[in-house]
Coordinates of C-alpha atoms in Angstrom, one line a residue:
Chain N
M1 CA -2.7 4.6 27.5
T2 CA 0.7 3.8 26.1
Q3 CA 1.5 4.9 22.6
K4 CA 1.0 1.3 21.4
E5 CA -2.4 1.0 23.1
L6 CA -3.5 4.3 21.6
L7 CA -2.3 3.2 18.2
D8 CA -4.1 -0.2 18.4
A9 CA -7.3 1.4 19.5
Y10 CA -7.2 3.9 16.7
L11 CA -6.2 1.5 13.9
N12 CA -8.7 -1.1 15.0
H13 CA -11.4 1.6 14.9
Q14 CA -10.3 2.8 11.5
L15 CA -10.2 -0.7 10.1
T16 CA -13.8 -1.3 11.1
H17 CA -15.1 2.0 9.7
K18 CA -13.0 3.5 7.0
L19 CA -11.9 1.2 4.2
A20 CA -15.3 0.7 2.6
G21 CA -16.9 1.5 -0.7
D22 CA -18.3 0.2 -3.9
P23 CA -17.7 -2.3 -5.4
P24 CA -17.2 -4.5 -2.3
E25 CA -14.9 -6.7 -4.4
L26 CA -12.3 -3.9 -4.2
Y27 CA -12.5 -3.3 -0.5
E28 CA -12.8 -6.8 0.8
P29 CA -9.2 -7.7 0.1
A30 CA -8.0 -4.3 1.3
N31 CA -9.7 -4.9 4.7
Y32 CA -8.4 -8.5 4.7
I33 CA -4.7 -7.4 4.4
M34 CA -5.1 -4.5 6.9
N35 CA -6.7 -6.9 9.4
L36 CA -4.0 -9.7 9.1
G37 CA -2.3 -8.3 12.2
G38 CA 1.4 -7.6 12.2
K39 CA 3.3 -5.8 14.9
R40 CA 2.6 -2.2 13.6
I41 CA 6.1 -1.2 14.2
R42 CA 6.2 1.5 11.6
P43 CA 3.2 3.4 12.8
L44 CA 4.5 3.1 16.3
L45 CA 7.8 4.6 15.2
C46 CA 5.8 7.5 13.9
L47 CA 4.2 8.1 17.3
M48 CA 7.5 7.7 19.0
G49 CA 9.1 10.3 16.7
N50 CA 6.1 12.6 17.4
G51 CA 6.3 11.9 21.2
L52 CA 9.9 13.3 21.3
F53 CA 8.5 16.7 20.5
Q54 CA 5.1 16.9 22.0
N55 CA 3.1 15.2 24.7
D56 CA -0.2 14.7 22.9
V57 CA 0.5 12.3 20.0
E58 CA -3.2 11.8 19.1
K59 CA -3.1 14.2 16.2
S60 CA -0.5 12.0 14.6
L61 CA -2.6 8.9 14.6
P62 CA -4.0 9.5 11.0
L63 CA -0.3 9.8 9.9
A64 CA 0.5 6.5 11.6
H65 CA -2.5 5.0 9.8
A66 CA -1.2 6.3 6.5
I67 CA 2.2 4.6 7.1
E68 CA 0.5 1.3 7.9
L69 CA -1.6 1.6 4.7
F70 CA 1.6 2.2 2.7
H71 CA 3.3 -0.7 4.3
N72 CA 0.4 -3.0 3.4
F73 CA 0.4 -1.7 -0.2
T74 CA 4.0 -2.8 -0.5
L75 CA 3.2 -6.2 1.1
V76 CA 0.4 -6.9 -1.4
H77 CA 2.4 -6.0 -4.5
D78 CA 5.6 -7.6 -3.3
D79 CA 3.8 -10.8 -2.5
I80 CA 2.7 -11.0 -6.2
I81 CA 6.3 -10.3 -7.3
D82 CA 7.8 -12.9 -4.9
Q83 CA 5.0 -15.4 -5.6
A84 CA 4.5 -15.7 -1.9
P85 CA 1.6 -18.0 -0.9
L86 CA 1.5 -16.9 2.8
R87 CA 1.7 -13.6 4.6
R88 CA 1.6 -13.5 8.4
G89 CA 0.6 -17.2 8.3
Q90 CA -2.5 -16.5 6.1
T91 CA -3.1 -16.8 2.4
T92 CA -1.8 -13.8 0.4
V93 CA -4.3 -11.5 -1.4
H94 CA -3.3 -12.8 -4.9
E95 CA -3.7 -16.4 -3.8
K96 CA -7.0 -15.9 -1.9
W97 CA -8.5 -13.9 -4.7
D98 CA -6.5 -13.3 -7.9
L99 CA -3.8 -11.2 -9.5
N100 CA -6.3 -8.5 -10.6
R101 CA -7.7 -8.0 -7.1
A102 CA -4.2 -7.9 -5.6
I103 CA -3.0 -5.2 -8.1
L104 CA -6.1 -3.0 -7.6
T105 CA -6.1 -3.5 -3.8
G106 CA -2.5 -2.4 -3.6
D107 CA -3.2 0.7 -5.8
T108 CA -6.2 1.6 -3.7
I109 CA -4.4 1.3 -0.4
L110 CA -1.5 3.5 -1.8
V111 CA -4.0 6.2 -2.9
R112 CA -5.7 6.0 0.5
A113 CA -2.3 6.6 2.2
F114 CA -1.8 9.8 0.2
A115 CA -5.4 10.9 1.0
Q116 CA -4.8 10.3 4.7
I117 CA -1.7 12.4 4.8
N118 CA -3.5 15.1 2.8
S119 CA -6.2 15.2 5.5
L120 CA -3.9 15.7 8.5
S121 CA -5.0 18.2 11.1
T122 CA -2.0 20.5 10.7
T123 CA -0.9 23.4 8.6
K124 CA -0.8 23.1 4.8
E125 CA 2.9 23.7 4.9
I126 CA 3.5 20.7 7.1
I127 CA 1.2 18.5 4.9
H128 CA 3.2 19.7 1.9
Q129 CA 6.5 18.9 3.6
I130 CA 5.4 15.4 4.7
T131 CA 3.9 14.6 1.3
A132 CA 7.2 15.5 -0.4
L133 CA 9.1 13.2 1.9
F134 CA 6.5 10.5 1.5
C135 CA 6.8 10.6 -2.3
E136 CA 10.6 10.3 -2.1
M137 CA 10.4 7.4 0.3
A138 CA 7.7 5.6 -1.8
E139 CA 9.8 5.8 -5.0
D140 CA 12.8 4.6 -3.0
V141 CA 10.9 1.5 -1.9
C142 CA 10.0 0.7 -5.5
R143 CA 13.7 1.1 -6.4
G144 CA 14.7 -1.3 -3.6
Q145 CA 12.2 -3.9 -4.6
Q146 CA 13.4 -3.7 -8.2
M147 CA 17.0 -4.1 -7.0
D148 CA 15.9 -7.2 -5.0
V149 CA 14.3 -8.7 -8.1
N150 CA 17.5 -7.9 -10.1
F151 CA 19.7 -9.8 -7.5
E152 CA 17.8 -13.0 -8.2
N153 CA 19.2 -13.0 -11.8
Q154 CA 22.7 -11.9 -10.9
D155 CA 25.6 -14.2 -10.4
S156 CA 27.2 -12.1 -7.8
V157 CA 26.0 -9.2 -5.6
S158 CA 28.4 -6.9 -3.7
Q159 CA 27.9 -6.0 0.0
E160 CA 27.5 -2.4 -1.1
D161 CA 24.7 -3.2 -3.4
Y162 CA 23.1 -5.4 -0.8
I163 CA 23.2 -2.7 1.8
E164 CA 21.8 -0.2 -0.7
M165 CA 19.0 -2.6 -1.5
I166 CA 17.9 -3.1 2.1
R167 CA 18.3 0.7 2.7
L168 CA 15.8 1.4 0.0
K169 CA 13.4 -1.6 0.4
T170 CA 13.1 -1.5 4.2
S171 CA 14.9 1.2 6.0
V172 CA 13.7 4.4 4.3
L173 CA 10.1 3.6 5.5
L174 CA 11.4 3.3 9.1
G175 CA 13.3 6.6 8.6
F176 CA 10.2 8.3 7.2
S177 CA 8.0 7.0 10.0
L178 CA 10.2 8.7 12.7
Q179 CA 10.9 11.8 10.6
S180 CA 7.3 12.5 9.7
G181 CA 6.1 12.0 13.2
A182 CA 8.8 14.4 14.4
I183 CA 7.7 17.0 11.8
M184 CA 4.1 16.7 13.0
G185 CA 5.4 17.4 16.5
G186 CA 7.1 20.6 15.4
A187 CA 10.7 19.3 15.1
D188 CA 13.1 21.5 13.2
Q189 CA 14.7 20.4 10.0
S190 CA 18.0 19.1 11.4
S191 CA 16.3 17.1 14.2
S192 CA 13.9 15.5 11.8
E193 CA 16.6 14.6 9.3
L194 CA 18.7 13.2 12.1
L195 CA 15.8 10.9 13.0
Y196 CA 15.5 9.8 9.4
K197 CA 19.1 8.8 9.4
Y198 CA 18.7 7.1 12.7
G199 CA 15.8 5.1 11.2
L200 CA 18.0 4.1 8.2
Y201 CA 20.9 2.8 10.3
T202 CA 18.5 1.0 12.7
G203 CA 16.6 -0.5 9.7
I204 CA 19.8 -1.8 8.1
A205 CA 21.0 -3.3 11.4
F206 CA 17.7 -5.1 11.9
Q207 CA 17.6 -6.4 8.3
I208 CA 21.0 -7.9 8.8
M209 CA 19.7 -9.4 12.1
D210 CA 16.9 -10.9 10.1
D211 CA 19.3 -12.6 7.7
H212 CA 21.5 -13.6 10.7
L213 CA 18.7 -15.2 12.7
D214 CA 17.5 -17.2 9.7
A215 CA 20.7 -19.1 9.9
F216 CA 21.9 -18.9 13.5
G217 CA 18.7 -18.1 15.4
G218 CA 17.5 -21.5 16.4
N219 CA 13.8 -22.0 15.9
K220 CA 12.7 -19.8 18.8
F221 CA 11.1 -17.3 16.4
G222 CA 8.8 -20.0 15.0
K223 CA 10.4 -19.9 11.6
Q224 CA 12.1 -22.7 9.8
I225 CA 15.9 -22.6 10.3
G226 CA 17.8 -22.0 7.1
G227 CA 14.7 -20.9 5.1
D228 CA 16.9 -18.4 3.2
I229 CA 19.5 -21.1 2.5
L230 CA 16.9 -23.4 1.0
T231 CA 15.6 -20.7 -1.3
N232 CA 19.2 -19.6 -2.2
K233 CA 18.4 -16.1 -1.1
K234 CA 21.3 -13.7 -1.6
T235 CA 21.6 -12.6 2.0
I236 CA 24.5 -10.7 3.5
L237 CA 25.7 -14.0 4.9
L238 CA 25.9 -15.8 1.5
I239 CA 27.4 -12.7 -0.2
E240 CA 30.2 -12.6 2.4
L241 CA 30.7 -16.3 2.2
L242 CA 31.2 -16.3 -1.5
K243 CA 33.6 -13.4 -1.1
R244 CA 35.7 -15.2 1.5
A245 CA 35.7 -18.8 0.3
N246 CA 38.8 -20.2 -1.4
E247 CA 38.5 -21.5 -4.9
T248 CA 37.7 -25.2 -4.0
D249 CA 35.1 -24.2 -1.4
S250 CA 33.6 -21.6 -3.7
I251 CA 32.9 -24.3 -6.3
E252 CA 31.3 -26.6 -3.7
I253 CA 29.1 -23.8 -2.4
K254 CA 27.9 -22.9 -5.9
Q255 CA 27.2 -26.5 -6.5
L256 CA 25.1 -26.6 -3.3
I257 CA 23.2 -23.6 -4.4
T258 CA 22.3 -24.9 -7.8
Q259 CA 21.7 -28.5 -6.6
T260 CA 18.0 -29.2 -6.6
Q261 CA 18.1 -32.9 -5.8
L262 CA 19.8 -32.5 -2.4
D263 CA 18.1 -33.4 0.8
S264 CA 17.1 -30.0 2.4
S265 CA 18.4 -30.6 5.9
Q266 CA 21.7 -31.7 4.3
K267 CA 21.9 -28.5 2.3
V268 CA 21.3 -26.3 5.3
K269 CA 23.9 -28.3 7.3
S270 CA 26.5 -28.0 4.6
I271 CA 26.1 -24.2 4.1
L272 CA 26.1 -23.6 7.9
A273 CA 29.4 -25.5 8.1
F274 CA 30.8 -23.1 5.6
Y275 CA 29.4 -20.2 7.5
E276 CA 31.3 -21.5 10.5
K277 CA 34.5 -22.1 8.7
Y278 CA 34.6 -18.6 7.3
E279 CA 33.4 -16.9 10.5
I280 CA 30.3 -15.4 8.9
Q281 CA 28.4 -15.2 12.2
A282 CA 31.1 -13.0 13.7
Y283 CA 31.0 -10.8 10.5
T284 CA 27.3 -10.2 10.6
N285 CA 27.3 -9.5 14.4
E286 CA 30.0 -6.9 13.7
R287 CA 28.1 -5.3 10.9
M288 CA 24.9 -5.1 12.9
A289 CA 26.7 -3.7 15.9
S290 CA 28.4 -1.0 13.7
Y291 CA 25.0 0.2 12.3
L292 CA 23.4 0.2 15.7
E293 CA 26.3 2.2 17.0
L294 CA 25.9 4.8 14.2
G295 CA 22.2 5.0 15.2
T296 CA 23.0 5.4 18.9
K297 CA 25.5 8.2 18.2
L298 CA 22.9 10.1 16.2
L299 CA 20.4 9.7 19.0
D300 CA 22.9 11.1 21.5
E301 CA 23.2 14.2 19.4
L302 CA 19.4 14.6 19.1
D303 CA 18.1 17.7 20.9
C304 CA 14.4 17.3 21.9
P305 CA 12.2 18.3 24.8
N306 CA 11.0 14.8 25.8
S307 CA 12.7 11.6 26.8
K308 CA 14.6 9.6 24.1
Q309 CA 14.4 6.4 26.2
S310 CA 11.8 4.8 24.0
L311 CA 14.2 5.0 21.0
Y312 CA 17.1 3.7 23.0
D313 CA 14.9 0.8 23.9
L314 CA 13.9 0.4 20.3
N315 CA 16.6 -2.2 19.5
G316 CA 15.3 -4.5 22.1
M317 CA 11.7 -4.1 20.8
L318 CA 12.6 -4.5 17.2
S319 CA 14.7 -7.6 17.8
I320 CA 11.3 -9.4 18.1
R321 CA 11.2 -11.0 14.7
R322 CA 10.5 -8.7 11.7
E323 CA 7.6 -9.8 9.6
Chain M
M1 CA 2.4 28.4 -29.6
T2 CA -0.9 26.7 -29.3
Q3 CA -1.7 24.9 -26.0
K4 CA -1.1 21.6 -27.7
E5 CA 2.3 22.7 -29.1
L6 CA 3.3 24.0 -25.7
L7 CA 2.2 20.8 -24.0
D8 CA 4.1 18.6 -26.5
A9 CA 7.3 20.6 -26.2
Y10 CA 7.1 20.4 -22.4
L11 CA 6.2 16.7 -22.2
N12 CA 8.8 15.7 -24.8
H13 CA 11.4 17.6 -22.7
Q14 CA 10.3 16.1 -19.5
L15 CA 10.3 12.6 -21.0
T16 CA 13.9 13.0 -22.0
H17 CA 15.1 14.4 -18.7
K18 CA 13.0 13.5 -15.8
L19 CA 12.0 9.9 -15.4
A20 CA 15.5 8.5 -14.6
G21 CA 17.1 6.8 -11.7
D22 CA 18.6 3.6 -10.3
P23 CA 18.2 0.8 -11.0
P24 CA 17.6 1.4 -14.7
E25 CA 15.4 -1.7 -14.9
L26 CA 12.8 0.3 -13.0
Y27 CA 12.9 3.4 -15.2
E28 CA 13.3 1.8 -18.7
P29 CA 9.7 0.5 -18.8
A30 CA 8.5 3.8 -17.3
N31 CA 10.1 5.8 -20.1
Y32 CA 8.9 3.2 -22.7
I33 CA 5.2 3.6 -21.8
M34 CA 5.4 7.4 -21.5
N35 CA 7.1 7.6 -24.9
L36 CA 4.5 5.4 -26.7
G37 CA 2.7 8.4 -27.9
G38 CA -1.0 8.8 -27.5
K39 CA -3.0 11.9 -28.1
R40 CA -2.4 13.5 -24.7
I41 CA -6.0 14.5 -24.5
R42 CA -6.1 14.6 -20.7
P43 CA -3.2 16.9 -20.1
L44 CA -4.6 19.1 -22.9
L45 CA -7.9 19.3 -21.1
C46 CA -6.0 20.5 -18.0
L47 CA -4.4 23.3 -20.0
M48 CA -7.8 24.1 -21.6
G49 CA -9.4 24.3 -18.2
N50 CA -6.6 26.5 -17.0
G51 CA -6.8 28.8 -20.1
L52 CA -10.4 29.7 -19.4
F53 CA -9.2 31.6 -16.3
Q54 CA -5.7 32.9 -17.2
N55 CA -3.7 33.7 -20.3
D56 CA -0.4 32.1 -19.3
V57 CA -1.0 28.4 -19.0
E58 CA 2.7 27.5 -18.6
K59 CA 2.6 27.2 -14.8
S60 CA 0.1 24.4 -15.3
L61 CA 2.3 22.3 -17.5
P62 CA 3.7 20.2 -14.5
L63 CA 0.1 19.5 -13.5
A64 CA -0.7 18.4 -17.1
H65 CA 2.4 16.2 -16.9
A66 CA 1.1 14.6 -13.6
I67 CA -2.2 13.8 -15.3
E68 CA -0.4 12.1 -18.2
L69 CA 1.7 10.1 -15.7
F70 CA -1.4 9.0 -13.8
H71 CA -3.1 8.0 -17.1
N72 CA -0.1 5.9 -18.0
F73 CA -0.1 4.3 -14.5
T74 CA -3.6 3.1 -15.2
L75 CA -2.7 1.8 -18.7
V76 CA 0.2 -0.3 -17.4
H77 CA -1.8 -1.9 -14.5
D78 CA -5.0 -2.3 -16.6
D79 CA -3.1 -4.0 -19.4
I80 CA -1.9 -6.6 -16.9
I81 CA -5.5 -7.1 -15.7
D82 CA -6.9 -7.2 -19.2
Q83 CA -4.0 -9.4 -20.4
A84 CA -3.6 -7.0 -23.3
P85 CA -0.7 -7.8 -25.7
L86 CA -0.7 -4.4 -27.4
R87 CA -1.0 -0.8 -26.4
R88 CA -0.9 1.9 -29.1
G89 CA 0.2 -0.7 -31.5
Q90 CA 3.3 -1.6 -29.4
T91 CA 4.0 -4.5 -27.0
T92 CA 2.6 -3.8 -23.5
V93 CA 5.0 -3.4 -20.6
H94 CA 4.2 -6.8 -18.9
E95 CA 4.6 -8.5 -22.3
K96 CA 7.9 -6.7 -23.3
W97 CA 9.4 -7.2 -19.8
D98 CA 7.4 -9.1 -17.2
L99 CA 4.7 -8.9 -14.5
N100 CA 7.1 -7.7 -11.9
R101 CA 8.4 -4.8 -13.9
A102 CA 4.9 -3.8 -15.0
I103 CA 3.6 -3.7 -11.4
L104 CA 6.6 -1.7 -10.1
T105 CA 6.6 0.6 -13.2
G106 CA 2.9 1.5 -12.5
D107 CA 3.5 2.1 -8.8
T108 CA 6.5 4.3 -9.6
I109 CA 4.6 6.4 -12.2
L110 CA 1.7 6.8 -9.7
V111 CA 4.0 8.1 -7.0
R112 CA 5.7 10.5 -9.5
A113 CA 2.3 11.9 -10.4
F114 CA 1.7 12.7 -6.7
A115 CA 5.2 14.2 -6.4
Q116 CA 4.6 16.3 -9.5
I117 CA 1.4 17.8 -8.1
N118 CA 3.1 18.4 -4.7
S119 CA 5.8 20.5 -6.5
L120 CA 3.4 22.8 -8.4
S121 CA 4.4 26.5 -8.4
T122 CA 1.4 27.8 -6.6
T123 CA 0.1 28.2 -3.0
K124 CA 0.1 25.3 -0.5
E125 CA -3.6 25.7 -0.3
I126 CA -4.1 25.1 -4.0
I127 CA -1.7 22.1 -3.9
H128 CA -3.7 20.7 -1.0
Q129 CA -7.0 21.2 -2.8
I130 CA -5.8 19.6 -6.0
T131 CA -4.2 16.7 -4.1
A132 CA -7.5 16.0 -2.3
L133 CA -9.4 15.9 -5.7
F134 CA -6.6 13.8 -7.2
C135 CA -6.9 11.2 -4.5
E136 CA -10.6 11.0 -4.8
M137 CA -10.4 10.6 -8.6
A138 CA -7.6 8.0 -8.4
E139 CA -9.7 5.8 -6.1
D140 CA -12.7 6.2 -8.3
V141 CA -10.6 4.9 -11.3
C142 CA -9.6 1.8 -9.3
R143 CA -13.3 1.3 -8.4
G144 CA -14.3 1.6 -12.1
Q145 CA -11.6 -0.9 -13.2
Q146 CA -12.9 -3.3 -10.5
M147 CA -16.5 -2.9 -11.8
D148 CA -15.3 -3.6 -15.3
V149 CA -13.6 -6.8 -14.1
N150 CA -16.8 -7.8 -12.2
F151 CA -18.9 -7.3 -15.4
E152 CA -16.9 -10.1 -17.2
N153 CA -18.2 -12.6 -14.7
Q154 CA -21.8 -11.3 -14.5
D155 CA -24.6 -12.7 -16.6
S156 CA -26.3 -9.4 -17.0
V157 CA -25.3 -5.8 -16.4
S158 CA -27.8 -2.9 -16.2
Q159 CA -27.4 0.3 -18.2
E160 CA -27.1 2.2 -14.9
D161 CA -24.2 0.0 -13.7
Y162 CA -22.6 0.3 -17.1
I163 CA -22.8 4.1 -17.1
E164 CA -21.5 4.2 -13.5
M165 CA -18.5 2.0 -14.5
I166 CA -17.5 4.3 -17.4
R167 CA -18.1 7.3 -15.3
L168 CA -15.5 5.9 -12.7
K169 CA -13.1 4.2 -15.1
T170 CA -12.8 7.0 -17.7
S171 CA -14.8 10.1 -17.1
V172 CA -13.6 11.2 -13.6
L173 CA -10.1 11.7 -15.0
L174 CA -11.4 14.0 -17.8
G175 CA -13.4 15.9 -15.1
F176 CA -10.3 16.2 -12.8
S177 CA -8.1 17.4 -15.7
L178 CA -10.4 20.3 -16.5
Q179 CA -11.2 21.0 -12.8
S180 CA -7.6 21.0 -11.6
G181 CA -6.5 23.2 -14.5
A182 CA -9.2 25.6 -13.7
I183 CA -8.2 25.7 -10.0
M184 CA -4.6 26.4 -10.9
G185 CA -6.0 29.3 -12.9
G186 CA -7.9 30.8 -10.0
A187 CA -11.4 29.5 -10.7
D188 CA -13.8 29.6 -7.8
Q189 CA -15.3 26.5 -6.4
S190 CA -18.6 26.5 -8.3
S191 CA -16.9 27.1 -11.7
S192 CA -14.3 24.4 -11.1
E193 CA -17.0 21.9 -10.0
L194 CA -19.1 22.8 -13.0
L195 CA -16.1 21.9 -15.3
Y196 CA -15.7 18.6 -13.4
K197 CA -19.3 17.7 -14.2
Y198 CA -18.9 18.9 -17.8
G199 CA -15.9 16.5 -18.0
L200 CA -18.0 13.7 -16.7
Y201 CA -20.8 14.1 -19.2
T202 CA -18.4 14.6 -22.1
G203 CA -16.4 11.5 -21.0
I204 CA -19.5 9.3 -20.8
A205 CA -20.7 10.6 -24.2
F206 CA -17.4 9.7 -25.8
Q207 CA -17.1 6.3 -24.2
I208 CA -20.6 5.5 -25.6
M209 CA -19.3 6.8 -29.0
D210 CA -16.3 4.4 -28.6
D211 CA -18.7 1.4 -28.2
H212 CA -20.8 2.8 -31.0
L213 CA -18.0 3.2 -33.5
D214 CA -16.7 -0.3 -32.8
A215 CA -19.9 -1.7 -34.3
F216 CA -21.1 1.0 -36.7
G217 CA -17.9 3.1 -37.5
G218 CA -16.7 1.4 -40.6
N219 CA -13.0 0.8 -40.6
K220 CA -12.0 4.4 -41.1
F221 CA -10.4 4.5 -37.6
G222 CA -8.0 1.8 -38.4
K223 CA -9.6 -0.6 -36.0
Q224 CA -11.1 -4.0 -36.7
I225 CA -14.9 -3.7 -37.0
G226 CA -16.8 -5.6 -34.3
G227 CA -13.7 -6.1 -32.1
D228 CA -16.0 -5.7 -29.1
I229 CA -18.5 -8.2 -30.5
L230 CA -15.8 -10.8 -31.1
T231 CA -14.6 -10.5 -27.5
N232 CA -18.2 -10.5 -26.1
K233 CA -17.5 -7.2 -24.4
K234 CA -20.5 -6.0 -22.4
T235 CA -20.9 -2.7 -24.2
I236 CA -23.8 -0.4 -23.9
L237 CA -25.0 -1.8 -27.3
L238 CA -25.0 -5.4 -26.1
I239 CA -26.6 -4.5 -22.8
E240 CA -29.4 -2.7 -24.5
L241 CA -29.9 -5.4 -27.1
L242 CA -30.3 -8.1 -24.4
K243 CA -32.8 -5.8 -22.7
R244 CA -34.9 -5.3 -25.9
A245 CA -34.7 -8.8 -27.5
N246 CA -37.7 -11.1 -27.4
E247 CA -37.3 -14.5 -25.8
T248 CA -36.5 -16.3 -29.0
D249 CA -33.9 -13.8 -30.2
S250 CA -32.5 -13.6 -26.7
I251 CA -31.7 -17.3 -26.7
E252 CA -30.0 -16.9 -30.1
I253 CA -28.0 -13.9 -29.0
K254 CA -26.7 -15.7 -26.0
Q255 CA -25.8 -18.7 -28.1
L256 CA -23.9 -16.4 -30.4
I257 CA -22.0 -15.0 -27.4
T258 CA -21.1 -18.3 -25.9
Q259 CA -20.3 -20.0 -29.3
T260 CA -16.6 -20.4 -29.8
Q261 CA -16.6 -22.4 -33.0
L262 CA -18.3 -19.8 -35.1
D263 CA -16.6 -18.0 -38.0
S264 CA -15.8 -14.6 -36.7
S265 CA -17.1 -12.5 -39.6
Q266 CA -20.4 -14.5 -39.3
K267 CA -20.6 -13.7 -35.6
V268 CA -20.1 -10.0 -36.2
K269 CA -22.7 -10.1 -39.0
S270 CA -25.3 -11.9 -36.9
I271 CA -25.0 -9.5 -34.0
L272 CA -25.0 -6.5 -36.2
A273 CA -28.3 -7.8 -37.7
F274 CA -29.8 -7.9 -34.3
Y275 CA -28.5 -4.4 -33.5
E276 CA -30.4 -3.3 -36.6
K277 CA -33.6 -5.2 -35.8
Y278 CA -33.7 -3.6 -32.3
E279 CA -32.6 -0.1 -33.4
I280 CA -29.6 -0.1 -31.2
Q281 CA -27.8 2.5 -33.4
A282 CA -30.5 5.0 -32.8
Y283 CA -30.5 4.2 -29.1
T284 CA -26.7 4.9 -28.7
N285 CA -26.9 8.0 -30.8
E286 CA -29.6 9.3 -28.6
R287 CA -27.8 8.5 -25.3
M288 CA -24.6 10.2 -26.7
A289 CA -26.5 13.3 -27.7
S290 CA -28.2 13.6 -24.4
Y291 CA -24.9 13.5 -22.5
L292 CA -23.3 16.0 -24.9
E293 CA -26.3 18.2 -24.4
L294 CA -26.0 18.1 -20.6
G295 CA -22.3 19.1 -21.0
T296 CA -23.1 21.9 -23.4
K297 CA -25.8 23.3 -21.0
L298 CA -23.2 23.4 -18.2
L299 CA -20.8 25.1 -20.5
D300 CA -23.4 27.8 -21.3
E301 CA -23.7 28.4 -17.5
L302 CA -19.9 28.7 -16.9
D303 CA -18.7 32.2 -16.1
C304 CA -15.1 32.7 -17.0
P305 CA -12.9 35.6 -18.3
N306 CA -11.6 33.8 -21.4
S307 CA -13.3 32.2 -24.4
K308 CA -15.0 28.9 -24.0
Q309 CA -14.7 28.2 -27.7
S310 CA -12.0 25.5 -27.3
L311 CA -14.4 23.5 -25.1
Y312 CA -17.3 23.9 -27.4
D313 CA -14.9 22.5 -30.1
L314 CA -13.9 19.7 -27.8
N315 CA -16.5 17.2 -29.1
G316 CA -15.1 17.5 -32.6
M317 CA -11.5 16.9 -31.3
L318 CA -12.4 14.1 -29.0
S319 CA -14.4 12.3 -31.7
I320 CA -11.0 11.4 -33.2
R321 CA -10.7 7.9 -31.9
R322 CA -10.1 7.4 -28.2
E323 CA -7.1 5.2 -27.4

């Protein structure tokens, strides 16, 4: 079996047997969100990190499961905060049930993730080490989400703050997934830290790609073109545009953003024209490439017993749309 | 210094120095709730459990802190769920800021509690053992809160379900506080489990007392008499009343509960009259006494090097109103 097949078999089994208890009102939404599908990229990264250092990745499956639980905890609480009606094409937990259930479901899944890590079949020292990294990562994710919320009420956001936000909100979990898998496989400290940084750079690159594709990706990913433009999301594209625009254009762009009466396709068209005028597509391509290059360099340096090919291939795999 | 003075000095120091970071929007509400005061009964129980087995309780202060962090996590999220405007006489986090901040503040404090336990100055085996118990307790608290939410939409609740709800929502944290403190002090498994059970019985007794005092306590605790009656809370008193009432009275009681036009002092007076008719005061006194007796019996059995007097005195201390 490939790592992905192994992971899917394990998680599908866990989902059927593990997340149960009384009262059922607490566990029904937990099972719902865990069963909504998704590409399970983060737990797969954990197995990939593990597979660099040992051949038998099965002992890391419960860790991969913990990572998927944690990811789903963030989805449930973030969807409340973002007032999102849909997740993976299905009704979000707070919409399907209510706010109360969504808060408690998230809390329960988070606690389960900790419990899962604490039950790993390894030494107490390794559990302790992974738990410490997990706590740090989890708090970082809360910090990133708060930064994202802050941005909505800020007139202007710097590129530095934007990169810091996506590092915290998205990338640290990718970094942790690789790093903790490697630690379970017996990696030394410098190798596991290198993988964490590799995860950060790759995560930032792909978040930029996410913003990029929303504007320039055509509709091949099944998502509405310009969704971020319509919701005035402060993406790296818009931040750079506002930085580059001359005074006259800047006023027009800000009018477009605050305009609520405008026909939506006209709004997208106008902003895209500004992106073209100020060469934003070239800018984001360049930023992406530079982060991917930083990641590749780290990977070149990594010393591990097994093949690194799966990680070199990662970019291609991750370029399938992020959820 | 007494255990309580030691605890207050430590927590006050921690509160000033530890819960900080970027963005400040995340840490401001976290510090606010941790600084609202409260009697710090749970962390004190932890030190008391610890003090039964060793003389120097200082090494358990970070564990006591973790317990107070966890307790505050539950307050922040429960206040959202209960739509509570006030906590300890001050504006609740979701009212003072907003829903988003309250969700993220709770999440952050919960993660900090885990981090704090993981950093304890003891063996990795003990950290592992305490973390496992902490996870179980935390999930139990979520289960209890969900049961409490369920009760609001149920026509009738049995005494068994009510006791199970308060066991999960309130008592398991008291049990964990004593048990984990004892484990840090080197208690063997049977002693630490006995203390957990003692905490459960005592917690249930005092939750019953809480319901009891709301109706029969006079206003010496600075709380409005009959607050639970006015909000139609399904307390142990009301549950027993509905069980005992004859058909005619039962209809009248249910009318009183659903009546929204009624003058509030009249409503309290009428329900109190029914409590008297059906001897509810004697019933709750008896239930309380029986749980306290179960606790005392366990305490008698407990074999530990230091004096158990502080725990025998606990009832007196806890009978100061629960928050």
